[in-house]
Coordinates of C-alpha atoms and ligand atoms in Angstrom, one line a residue:
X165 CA -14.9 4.8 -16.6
X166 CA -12.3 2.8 -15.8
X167 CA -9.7 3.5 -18.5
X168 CA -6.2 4.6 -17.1
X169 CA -4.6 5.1 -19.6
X170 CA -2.2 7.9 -19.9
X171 CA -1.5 7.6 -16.3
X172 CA 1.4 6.8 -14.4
X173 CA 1.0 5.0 -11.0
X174 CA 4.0 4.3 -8.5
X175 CA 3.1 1.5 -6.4
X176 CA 5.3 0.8 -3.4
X177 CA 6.5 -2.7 -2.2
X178 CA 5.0 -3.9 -5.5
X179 CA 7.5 -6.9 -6.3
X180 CA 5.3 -9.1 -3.7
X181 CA 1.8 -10.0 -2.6
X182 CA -0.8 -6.7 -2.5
X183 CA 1.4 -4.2 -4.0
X184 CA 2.0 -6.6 -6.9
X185 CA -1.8 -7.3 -7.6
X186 CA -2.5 -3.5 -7.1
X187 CA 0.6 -3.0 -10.2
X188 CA -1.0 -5.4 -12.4
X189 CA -4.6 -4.3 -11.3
X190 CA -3.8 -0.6 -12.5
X191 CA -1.4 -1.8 -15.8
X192 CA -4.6 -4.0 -16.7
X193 CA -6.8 -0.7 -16.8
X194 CA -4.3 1.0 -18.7
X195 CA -1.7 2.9 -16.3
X196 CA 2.1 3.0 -16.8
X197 CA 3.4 1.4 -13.6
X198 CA 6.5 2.0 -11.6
X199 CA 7.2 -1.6 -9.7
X200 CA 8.8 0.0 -6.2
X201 CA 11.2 -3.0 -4.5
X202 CA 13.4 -3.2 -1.2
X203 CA 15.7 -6.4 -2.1
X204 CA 13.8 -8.6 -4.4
X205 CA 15.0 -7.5 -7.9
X206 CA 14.3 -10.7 -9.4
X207 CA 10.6 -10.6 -8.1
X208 CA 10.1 -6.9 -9.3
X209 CA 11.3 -7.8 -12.8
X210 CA 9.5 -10.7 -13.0
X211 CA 6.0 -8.2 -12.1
X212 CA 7.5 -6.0 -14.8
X213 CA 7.2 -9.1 -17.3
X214 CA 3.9 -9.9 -16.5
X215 CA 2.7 -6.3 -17.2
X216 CA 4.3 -6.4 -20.3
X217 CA 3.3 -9.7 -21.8
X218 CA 0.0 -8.4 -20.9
X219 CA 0.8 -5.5 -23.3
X220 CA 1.0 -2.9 -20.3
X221 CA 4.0 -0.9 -19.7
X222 CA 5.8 -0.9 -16.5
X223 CA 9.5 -0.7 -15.3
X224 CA 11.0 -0.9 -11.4
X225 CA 12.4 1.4 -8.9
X226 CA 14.7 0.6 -6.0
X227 CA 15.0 1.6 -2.2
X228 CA 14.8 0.5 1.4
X229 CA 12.8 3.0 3.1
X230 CA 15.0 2.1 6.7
X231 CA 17.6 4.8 4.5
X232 CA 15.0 7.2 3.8
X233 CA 13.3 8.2 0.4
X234 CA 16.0 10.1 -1.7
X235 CA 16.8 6.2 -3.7
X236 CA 13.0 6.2 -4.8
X237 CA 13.0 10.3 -6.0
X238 CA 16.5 9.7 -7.7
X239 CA 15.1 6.1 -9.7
X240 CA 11.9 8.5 -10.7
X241 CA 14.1 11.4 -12.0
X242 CA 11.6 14.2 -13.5
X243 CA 8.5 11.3 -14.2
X244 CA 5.3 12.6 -13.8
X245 CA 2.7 10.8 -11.9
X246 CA -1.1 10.5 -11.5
X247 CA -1.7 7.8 -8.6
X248 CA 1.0 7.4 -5.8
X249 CA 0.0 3.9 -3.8
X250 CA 2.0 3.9 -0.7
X251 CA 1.7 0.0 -0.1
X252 CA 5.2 -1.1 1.6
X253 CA 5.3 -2.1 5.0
X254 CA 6.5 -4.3 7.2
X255 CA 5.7 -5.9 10.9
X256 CA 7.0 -5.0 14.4
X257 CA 6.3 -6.8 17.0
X258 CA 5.0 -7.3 20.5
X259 CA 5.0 -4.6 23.4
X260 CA 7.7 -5.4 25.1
X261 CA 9.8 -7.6 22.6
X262 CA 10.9 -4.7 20.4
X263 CA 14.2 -2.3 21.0
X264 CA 14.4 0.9 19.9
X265 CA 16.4 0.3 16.9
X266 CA 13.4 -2.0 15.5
X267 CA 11.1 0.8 16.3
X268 CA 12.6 2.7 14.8
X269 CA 13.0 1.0 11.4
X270 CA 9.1 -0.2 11.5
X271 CA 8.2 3.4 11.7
X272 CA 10.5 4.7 9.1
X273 CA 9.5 2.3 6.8
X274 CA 5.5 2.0 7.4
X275 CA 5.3 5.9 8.6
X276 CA 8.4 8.0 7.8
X277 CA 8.4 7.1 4.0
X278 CA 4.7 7.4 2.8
X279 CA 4.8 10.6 4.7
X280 CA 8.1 11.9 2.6
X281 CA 7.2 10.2 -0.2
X282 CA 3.8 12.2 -0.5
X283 CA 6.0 15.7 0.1
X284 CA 8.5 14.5 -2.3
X285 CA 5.6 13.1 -4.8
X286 CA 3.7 16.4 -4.4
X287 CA 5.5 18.5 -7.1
X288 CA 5.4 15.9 -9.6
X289 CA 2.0 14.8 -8.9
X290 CA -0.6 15.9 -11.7
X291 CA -3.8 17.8 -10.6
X292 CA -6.7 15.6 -10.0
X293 CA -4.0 13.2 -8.8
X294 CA -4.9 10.0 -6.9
X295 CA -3.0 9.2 -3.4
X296 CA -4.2 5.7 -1.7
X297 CA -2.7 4.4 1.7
X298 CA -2.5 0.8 2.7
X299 CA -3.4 0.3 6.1
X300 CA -5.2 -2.3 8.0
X301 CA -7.7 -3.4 10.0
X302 CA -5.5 -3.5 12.9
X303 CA -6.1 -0.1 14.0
X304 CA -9.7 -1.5 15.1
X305 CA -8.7 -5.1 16.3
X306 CA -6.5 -5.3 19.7
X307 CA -4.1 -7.8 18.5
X308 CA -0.5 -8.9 19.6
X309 CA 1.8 -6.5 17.1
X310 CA 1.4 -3.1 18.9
X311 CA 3.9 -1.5 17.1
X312 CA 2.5 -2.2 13.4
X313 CA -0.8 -1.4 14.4
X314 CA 0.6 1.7 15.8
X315 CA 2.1 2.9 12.4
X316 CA -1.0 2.1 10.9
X317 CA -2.9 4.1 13.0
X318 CA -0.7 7.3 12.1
X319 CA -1.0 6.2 8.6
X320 CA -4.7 7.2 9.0
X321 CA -4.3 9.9 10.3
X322 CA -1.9 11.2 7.6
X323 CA -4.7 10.8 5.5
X324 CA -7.9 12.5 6.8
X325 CA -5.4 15.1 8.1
X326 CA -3.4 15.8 4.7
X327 CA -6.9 16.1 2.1
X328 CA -7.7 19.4 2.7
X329 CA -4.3 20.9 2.1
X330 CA -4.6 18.7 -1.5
X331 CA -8.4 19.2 -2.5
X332 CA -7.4 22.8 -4.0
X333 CA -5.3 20.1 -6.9
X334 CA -8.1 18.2 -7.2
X335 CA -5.7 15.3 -5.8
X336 CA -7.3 12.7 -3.4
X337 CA -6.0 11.1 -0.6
X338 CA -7.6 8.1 0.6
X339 CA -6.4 4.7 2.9
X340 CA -7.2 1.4 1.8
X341 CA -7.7 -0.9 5.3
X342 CA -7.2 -4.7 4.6
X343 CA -8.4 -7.7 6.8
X344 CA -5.8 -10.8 7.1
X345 CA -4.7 -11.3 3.1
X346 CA -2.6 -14.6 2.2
X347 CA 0.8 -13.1 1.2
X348 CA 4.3 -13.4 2.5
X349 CA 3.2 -11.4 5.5
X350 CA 0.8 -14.0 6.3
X351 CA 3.2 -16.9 5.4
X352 CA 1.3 -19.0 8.1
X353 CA -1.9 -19.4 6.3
X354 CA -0.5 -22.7 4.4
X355 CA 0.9 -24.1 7.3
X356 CA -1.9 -23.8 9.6
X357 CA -5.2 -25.1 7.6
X358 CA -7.3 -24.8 11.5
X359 CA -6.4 -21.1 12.4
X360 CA -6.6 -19.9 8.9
X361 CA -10.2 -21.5 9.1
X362 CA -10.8 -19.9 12.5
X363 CA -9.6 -16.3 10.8
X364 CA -11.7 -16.7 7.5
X365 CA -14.7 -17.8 10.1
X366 CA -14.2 -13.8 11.6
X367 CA -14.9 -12.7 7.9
X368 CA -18.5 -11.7 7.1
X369 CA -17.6 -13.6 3.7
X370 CA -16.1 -16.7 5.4
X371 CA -12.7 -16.4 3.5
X372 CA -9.4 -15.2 3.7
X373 CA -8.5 -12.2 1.6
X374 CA -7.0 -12.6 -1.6
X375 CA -4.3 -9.8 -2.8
X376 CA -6.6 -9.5 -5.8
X377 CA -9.9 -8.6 -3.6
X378 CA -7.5 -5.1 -2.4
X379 CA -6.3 -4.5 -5.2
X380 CA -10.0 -4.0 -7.0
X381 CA -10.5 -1.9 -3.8
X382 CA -7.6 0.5 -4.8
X383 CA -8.5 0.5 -8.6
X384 CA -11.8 1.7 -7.9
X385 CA -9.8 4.9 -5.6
X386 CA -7.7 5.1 -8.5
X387 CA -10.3 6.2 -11.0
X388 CA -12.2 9.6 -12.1
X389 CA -15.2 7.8 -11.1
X390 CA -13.7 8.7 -7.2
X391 CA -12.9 12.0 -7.2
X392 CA -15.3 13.1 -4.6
X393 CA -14.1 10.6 -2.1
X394 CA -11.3 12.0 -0.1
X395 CA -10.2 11.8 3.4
X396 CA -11.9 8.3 3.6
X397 CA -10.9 5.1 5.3
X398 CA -12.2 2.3 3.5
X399 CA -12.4 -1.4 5.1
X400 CA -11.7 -3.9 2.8
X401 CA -11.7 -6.8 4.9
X402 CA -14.5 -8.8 3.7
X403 CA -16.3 -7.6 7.0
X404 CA -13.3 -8.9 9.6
X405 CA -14.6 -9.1 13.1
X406 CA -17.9 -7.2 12.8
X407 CA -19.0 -8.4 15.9
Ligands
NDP24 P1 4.5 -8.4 1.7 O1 5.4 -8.7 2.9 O2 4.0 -9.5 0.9 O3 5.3 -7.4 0.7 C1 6.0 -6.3 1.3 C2 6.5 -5.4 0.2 O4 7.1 -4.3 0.8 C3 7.5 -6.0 -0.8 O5 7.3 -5.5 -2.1 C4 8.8 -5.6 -0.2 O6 9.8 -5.5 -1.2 C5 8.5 -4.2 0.3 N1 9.3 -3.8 1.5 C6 9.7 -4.7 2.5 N2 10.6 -4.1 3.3 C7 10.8 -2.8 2.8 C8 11.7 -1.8 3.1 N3 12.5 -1.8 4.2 N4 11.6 -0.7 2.4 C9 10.8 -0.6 1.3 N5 10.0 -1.6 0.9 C10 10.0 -2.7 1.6 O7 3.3 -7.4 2.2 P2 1.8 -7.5 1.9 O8 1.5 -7.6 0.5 O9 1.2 -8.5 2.8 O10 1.3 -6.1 2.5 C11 1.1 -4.9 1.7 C12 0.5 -3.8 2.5 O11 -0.8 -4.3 3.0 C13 1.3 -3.4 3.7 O12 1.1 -2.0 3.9 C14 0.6 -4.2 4.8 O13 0.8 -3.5 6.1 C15 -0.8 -4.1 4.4 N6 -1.7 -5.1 5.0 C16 -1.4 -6.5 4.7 C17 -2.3 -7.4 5.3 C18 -2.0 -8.9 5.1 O14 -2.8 -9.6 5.8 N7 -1.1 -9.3 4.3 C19 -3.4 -7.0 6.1 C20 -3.6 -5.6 6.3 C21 -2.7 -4.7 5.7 P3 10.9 -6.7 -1.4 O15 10.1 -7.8 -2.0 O16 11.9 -6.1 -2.3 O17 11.4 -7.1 0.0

């Protein structure tokens, strides 16, 4: 079964790249979908378009998670929800090249938000509710952004630590891990046809991801079909540096 309808997903960081295919992913199958943005308005609304052309039902929500959560909780009001994505994130940088004031912001926004945005979440989450972290295959690959990988790390751990306080609800919480994706993130990937060959050559599938192949991955989390699956980790990474 892959019918969502009569659900309502919030998706965070949704006006761009992977949370945007994860909105329209879960509008296509039939959820009501909040469209979480930092800055882009424009962007958000024009994800909120597509839904609707579509015939899906979506509308946006504001906040930059550098100020905390309360912007998100006051856009939501009293609107129940069935699947929480916590998908917005953003990079650090190198050991060494980052002050405290950027640490700080890359782990309020990566770490300090999904984690208040599940407490906050939790009281108008419906049982048998559906949580899905985006992490990445950084936390298994030593690469250059320490402080990213770092707050993806604890990103996992929020998850295998948090599902047996939520299994009583029937609510799952599960983290989605992507390999390199072409998005904003990775604005690189047009510019630089040889490394992006050299990456894709690391995948077991001999591509770079596509926002569309994660958000399948967190479709699949998102439905009944999964509610057994809870505390899990799941590379989707097209097999990234398996050795
Ligand atoms: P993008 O940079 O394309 O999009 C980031 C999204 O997060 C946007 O919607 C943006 O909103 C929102 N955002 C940015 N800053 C803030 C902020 N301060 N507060 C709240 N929201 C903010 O990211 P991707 O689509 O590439 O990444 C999505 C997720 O996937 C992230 O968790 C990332 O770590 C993970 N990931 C990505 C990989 C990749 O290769 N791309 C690989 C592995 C994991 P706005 O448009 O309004 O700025």
């Amino acid at each position: 079964m892959t019918d969502l309808s009569g659900k309502t997903a919030l998706v965070t960081g949704a006006s761009r790249g992977i949370g945007r295919a994860i909105a329209e992913r879960l509008a296509a199958d039939g959820a009501q979908v909040i469209v979480h943005y930092a800055g882009n308005e424009a962007l958000a609304k024009e994800v909120v378009a597509g839904i609707e052309r579509a015939g899906g039902q979506a509308r946006t929500v504001q906040a930059a998670f550098e100020d905390g959560v309360d912007a998100l909780f006051d856009g939501l009001g009293e609107t129940r929800l069935d699947i929480l994505v916590n998908n917005a994130a953003i990079l650090g940088g190198r050991f060494g090249q980052v002050d405290v004031a950027d640490f700080d912001r890359v782990f309020a926004v990566n770490v300090r938000a999904p984690y208040f945005i599940i407490e906050h979440a939790l009281p108008l989450l419906n049982d048998g509710g559906r949580i899905i972290n985006i992490s990445s295959a950084v936390v298994r690959i030593a690469l250059p952004d320490i402080v990213y990988a770092m707050t993806k790390g604890a990103l996992d751990t929020l998850g295998f630590s948090l599902a047996p306080q939520l299994g009583e609800r029937g609510i799952t919480i599960n983290t989605v891990s992507p390999g390199v994706t072409e998005t904003d993130m990775n604005a690189w990937i047009p510019h630089a046809p040889e490394a992006a060959e050299l990456v894709a050559a690391f995948t077991a599938q001999g591509r770079i991801g596509q926002p569309a192949d994660i958000a399948d991955a967190v479709a699949l989390l998102a439905r009944e079909d999964s509610r057994w699956i809870t505390g899990h980790v799941l590379d989707v990474s097209g097999g990234y540096f398996l050795g």
